[in-house]
PDB file of C-alpha atoms and ligand atoms in Angstrom:
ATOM      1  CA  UNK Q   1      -1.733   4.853  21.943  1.00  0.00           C
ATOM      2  CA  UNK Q   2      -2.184   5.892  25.622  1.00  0.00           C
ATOM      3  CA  UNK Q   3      -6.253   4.738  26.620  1.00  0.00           C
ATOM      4  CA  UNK Q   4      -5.995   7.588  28.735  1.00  0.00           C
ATOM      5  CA  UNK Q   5      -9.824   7.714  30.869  1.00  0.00           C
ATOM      6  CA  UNK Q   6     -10.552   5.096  30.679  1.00  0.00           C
ATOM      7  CA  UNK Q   7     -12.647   4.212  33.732  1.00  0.00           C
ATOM      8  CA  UNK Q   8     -11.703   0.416  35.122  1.00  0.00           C
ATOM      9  CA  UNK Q   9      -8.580  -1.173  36.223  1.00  0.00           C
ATOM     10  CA  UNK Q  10      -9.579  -4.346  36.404  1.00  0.00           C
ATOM     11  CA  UNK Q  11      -8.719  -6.405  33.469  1.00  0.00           C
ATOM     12  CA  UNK Q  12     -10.693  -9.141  32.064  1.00  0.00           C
ATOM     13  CA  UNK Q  13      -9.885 -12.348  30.958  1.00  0.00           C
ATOM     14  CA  UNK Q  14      -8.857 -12.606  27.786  1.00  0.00           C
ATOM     15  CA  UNK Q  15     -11.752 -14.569  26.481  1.00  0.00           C
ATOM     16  CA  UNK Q  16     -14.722 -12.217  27.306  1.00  0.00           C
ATOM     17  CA  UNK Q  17     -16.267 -10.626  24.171  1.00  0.00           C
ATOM     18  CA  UNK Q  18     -14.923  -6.920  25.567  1.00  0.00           C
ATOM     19  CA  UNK Q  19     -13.368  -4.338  23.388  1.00  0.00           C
ATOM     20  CA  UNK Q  20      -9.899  -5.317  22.692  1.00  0.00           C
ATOM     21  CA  UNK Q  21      -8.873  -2.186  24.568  1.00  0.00           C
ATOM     22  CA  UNK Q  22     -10.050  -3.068  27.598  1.00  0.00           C
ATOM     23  CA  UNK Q  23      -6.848  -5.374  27.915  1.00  0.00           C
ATOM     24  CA  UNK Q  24      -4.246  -2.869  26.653  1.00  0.00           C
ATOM     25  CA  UNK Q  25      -1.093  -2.684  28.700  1.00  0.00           C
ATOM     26  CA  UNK Q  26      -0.766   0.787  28.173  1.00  0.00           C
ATOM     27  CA  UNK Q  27      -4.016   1.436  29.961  1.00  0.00           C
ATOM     28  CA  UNK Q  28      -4.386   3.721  32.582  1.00  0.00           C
ATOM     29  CA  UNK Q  29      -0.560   4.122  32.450  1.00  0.00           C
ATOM     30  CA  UNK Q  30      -1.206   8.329  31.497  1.00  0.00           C
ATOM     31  CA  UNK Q  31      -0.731   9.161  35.415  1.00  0.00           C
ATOM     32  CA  UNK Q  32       2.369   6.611  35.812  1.00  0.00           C
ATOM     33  CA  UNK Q  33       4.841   7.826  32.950  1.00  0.00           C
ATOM     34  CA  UNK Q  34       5.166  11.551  33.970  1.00  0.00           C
ATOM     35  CA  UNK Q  35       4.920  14.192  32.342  1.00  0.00           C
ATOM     36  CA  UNK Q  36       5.426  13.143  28.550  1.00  0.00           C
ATOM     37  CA  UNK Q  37       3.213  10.316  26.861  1.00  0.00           C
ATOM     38  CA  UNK Q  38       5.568   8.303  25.336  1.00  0.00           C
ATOM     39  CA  UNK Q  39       3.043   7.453  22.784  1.00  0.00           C
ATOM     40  CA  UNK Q  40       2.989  10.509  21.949  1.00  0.00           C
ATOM     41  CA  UNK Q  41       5.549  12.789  22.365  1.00  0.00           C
ATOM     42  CA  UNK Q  42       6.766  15.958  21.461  1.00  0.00           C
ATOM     43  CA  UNK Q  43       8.633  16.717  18.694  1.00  0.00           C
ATOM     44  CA  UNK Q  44      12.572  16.945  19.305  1.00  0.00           C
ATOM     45  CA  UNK Q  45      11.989  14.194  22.036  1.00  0.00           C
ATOM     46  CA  UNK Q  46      10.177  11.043  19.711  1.00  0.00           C
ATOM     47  CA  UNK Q  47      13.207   8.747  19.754  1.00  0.00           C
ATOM     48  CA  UNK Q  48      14.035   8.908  23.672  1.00  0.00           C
ATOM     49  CA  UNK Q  49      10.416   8.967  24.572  1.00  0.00           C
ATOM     50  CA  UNK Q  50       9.003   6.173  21.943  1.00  0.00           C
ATOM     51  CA  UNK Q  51      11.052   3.448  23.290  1.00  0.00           C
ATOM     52  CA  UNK Q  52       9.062   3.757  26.796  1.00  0.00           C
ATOM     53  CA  UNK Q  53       5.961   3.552  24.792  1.00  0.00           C
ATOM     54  CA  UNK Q  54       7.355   0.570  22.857  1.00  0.00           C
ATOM     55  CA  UNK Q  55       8.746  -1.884  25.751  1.00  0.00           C
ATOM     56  CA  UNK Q  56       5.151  -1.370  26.827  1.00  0.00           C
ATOM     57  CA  UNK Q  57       3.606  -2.561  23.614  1.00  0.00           C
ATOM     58  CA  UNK Q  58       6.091  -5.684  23.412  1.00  0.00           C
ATOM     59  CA  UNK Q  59       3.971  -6.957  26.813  1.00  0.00           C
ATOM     60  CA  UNK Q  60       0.503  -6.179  25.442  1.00  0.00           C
ATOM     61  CA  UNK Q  61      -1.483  -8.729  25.009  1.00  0.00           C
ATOM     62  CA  UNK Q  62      -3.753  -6.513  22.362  1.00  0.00           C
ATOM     63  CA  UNK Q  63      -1.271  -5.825  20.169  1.00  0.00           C
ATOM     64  CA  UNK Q  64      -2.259  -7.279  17.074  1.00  0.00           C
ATOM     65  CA  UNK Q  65      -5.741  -5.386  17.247  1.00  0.00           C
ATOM     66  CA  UNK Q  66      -3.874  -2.367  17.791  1.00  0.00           C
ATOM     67  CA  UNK Q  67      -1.802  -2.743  14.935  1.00  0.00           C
ATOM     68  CA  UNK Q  68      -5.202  -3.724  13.008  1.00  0.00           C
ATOM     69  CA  UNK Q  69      -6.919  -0.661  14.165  1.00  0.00           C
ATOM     70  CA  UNK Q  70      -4.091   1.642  13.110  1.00  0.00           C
ATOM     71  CA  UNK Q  71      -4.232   0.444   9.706  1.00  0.00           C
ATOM     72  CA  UNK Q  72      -7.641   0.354   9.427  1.00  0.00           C
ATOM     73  CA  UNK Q  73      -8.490   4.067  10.753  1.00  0.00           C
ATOM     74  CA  UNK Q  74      -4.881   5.379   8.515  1.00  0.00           C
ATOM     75  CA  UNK Q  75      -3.055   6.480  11.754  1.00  0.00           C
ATOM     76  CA  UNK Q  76       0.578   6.159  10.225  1.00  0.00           C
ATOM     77  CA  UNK Q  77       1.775   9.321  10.834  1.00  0.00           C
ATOM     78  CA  UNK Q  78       2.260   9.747  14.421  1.00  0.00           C
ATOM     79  CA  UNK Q  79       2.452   8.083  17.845  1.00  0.00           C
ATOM     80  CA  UNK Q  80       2.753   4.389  18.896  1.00  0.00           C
ATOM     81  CA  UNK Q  81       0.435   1.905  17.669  1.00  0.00           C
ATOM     82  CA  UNK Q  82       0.769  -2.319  18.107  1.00  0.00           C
ATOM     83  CA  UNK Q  83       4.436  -1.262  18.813  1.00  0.00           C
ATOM     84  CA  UNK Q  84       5.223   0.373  15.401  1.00  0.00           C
ATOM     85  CA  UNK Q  85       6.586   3.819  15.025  1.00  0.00           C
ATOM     86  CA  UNK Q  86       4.603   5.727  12.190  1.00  0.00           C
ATOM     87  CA  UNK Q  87       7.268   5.080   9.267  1.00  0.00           C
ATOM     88  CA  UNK Q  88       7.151   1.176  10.343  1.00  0.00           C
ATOM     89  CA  UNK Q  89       3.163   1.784  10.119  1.00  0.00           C
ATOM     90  CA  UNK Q  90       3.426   3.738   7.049  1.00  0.00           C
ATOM     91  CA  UNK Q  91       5.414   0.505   5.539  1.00  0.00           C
ATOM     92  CA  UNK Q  92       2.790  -1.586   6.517  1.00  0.00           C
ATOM     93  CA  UNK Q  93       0.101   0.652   5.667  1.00  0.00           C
ATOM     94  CA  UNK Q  94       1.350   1.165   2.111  1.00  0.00           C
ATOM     95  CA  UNK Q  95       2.279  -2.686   1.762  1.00  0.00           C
ATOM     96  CA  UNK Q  96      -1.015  -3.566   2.486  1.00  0.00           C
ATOM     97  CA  UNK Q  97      -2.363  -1.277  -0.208  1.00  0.00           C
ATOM     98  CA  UNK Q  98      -0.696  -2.269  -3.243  1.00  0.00           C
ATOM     99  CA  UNK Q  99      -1.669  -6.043  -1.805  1.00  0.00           C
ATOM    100  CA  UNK Q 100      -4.982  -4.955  -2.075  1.00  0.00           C
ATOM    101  CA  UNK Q 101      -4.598  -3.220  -5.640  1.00  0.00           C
ATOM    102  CA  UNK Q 102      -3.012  -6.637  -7.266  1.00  0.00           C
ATOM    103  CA  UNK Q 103      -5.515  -8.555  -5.819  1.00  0.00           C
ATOM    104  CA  UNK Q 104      -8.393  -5.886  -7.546  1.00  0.00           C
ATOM    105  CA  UNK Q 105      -6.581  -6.287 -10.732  1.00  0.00           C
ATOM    106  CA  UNK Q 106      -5.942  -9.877 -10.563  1.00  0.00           C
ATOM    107  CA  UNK Q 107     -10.444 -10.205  -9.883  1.00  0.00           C
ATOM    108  CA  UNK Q 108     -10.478  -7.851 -13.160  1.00  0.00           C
ATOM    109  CA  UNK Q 109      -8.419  -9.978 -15.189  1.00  0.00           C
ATOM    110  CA  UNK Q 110     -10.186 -13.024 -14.119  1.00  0.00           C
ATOM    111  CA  UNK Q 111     -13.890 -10.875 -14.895  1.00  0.00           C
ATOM    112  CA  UNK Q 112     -12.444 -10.493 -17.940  1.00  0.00           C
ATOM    113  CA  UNK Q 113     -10.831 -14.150 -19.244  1.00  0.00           C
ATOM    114  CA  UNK Q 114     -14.468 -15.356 -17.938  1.00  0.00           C
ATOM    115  CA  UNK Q 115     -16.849 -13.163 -20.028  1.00  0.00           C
TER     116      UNK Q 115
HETATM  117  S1  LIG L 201       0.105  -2.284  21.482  1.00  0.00           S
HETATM  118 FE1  LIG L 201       0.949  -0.549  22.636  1.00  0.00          FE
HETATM  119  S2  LIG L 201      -0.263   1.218  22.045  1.00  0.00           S
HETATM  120 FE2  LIG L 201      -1.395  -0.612  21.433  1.00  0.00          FE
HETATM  121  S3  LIG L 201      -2.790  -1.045  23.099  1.00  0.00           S
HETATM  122 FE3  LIG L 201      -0.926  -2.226  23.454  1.00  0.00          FE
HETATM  123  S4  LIG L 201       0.387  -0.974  24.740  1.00  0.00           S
HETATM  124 FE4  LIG L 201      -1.201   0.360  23.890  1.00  0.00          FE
END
């Protein structure tokens, strides 16, 4: 994901009530990696580039959240998130989905025995 401007260094423990962002490894890291984000790279160059961006994420202490947030705000189809590419994302994404559609049928089916 790349926090790029993000305006502090300084990271803070772990169990401060902080957005979970504050304590991403790849913070601050836009000025250190040159010229192409590896979260984020250009097309032609993804596999080379991505696993820069992904032996960061295999350090970050966030990455869980980061995974979270990408599934939450649907960002499967490109970059690095919680150290999944998009199609690993897109998996997950999707999985998640049809978890959440048997569980709204399964409710329905129990409405329904119960009335
Ligand atoms: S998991 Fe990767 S992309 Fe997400 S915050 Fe950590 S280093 Fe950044």
């Amino acid at each position: 994901m790349a926090l790029i401007g993000t305006e502090s260094t300084a990271q803070p423990p772990l169990s401060e009530p902080v957005d979970w962002r504050q304590h991403a490894a790849c913070r601050d890291m836009y000025t250190t990696l040159g010229k192409e984000d590896p979260f984020f790279p250009s097309r032609g160059k993804a596999d080379v580039v991505n696993d820069k961006a992904l032996k960061i994420c295999f350090a970050c202490p966030v990455k869980q959240e980061c995974l979270d947030y990408a599934l939450e705000k649907r960002e499967i189809n490109t970059g690095i998130f919680g150290g999944k590419t998009p199609s690993e994302r897109k998996w997950l994404y999707e999985k998640a989905q049809k978890a959440k559609g048997i569980q709204k049928q399964r409710r329905k089916r129990r409405k329904a025995k119960a009335s």
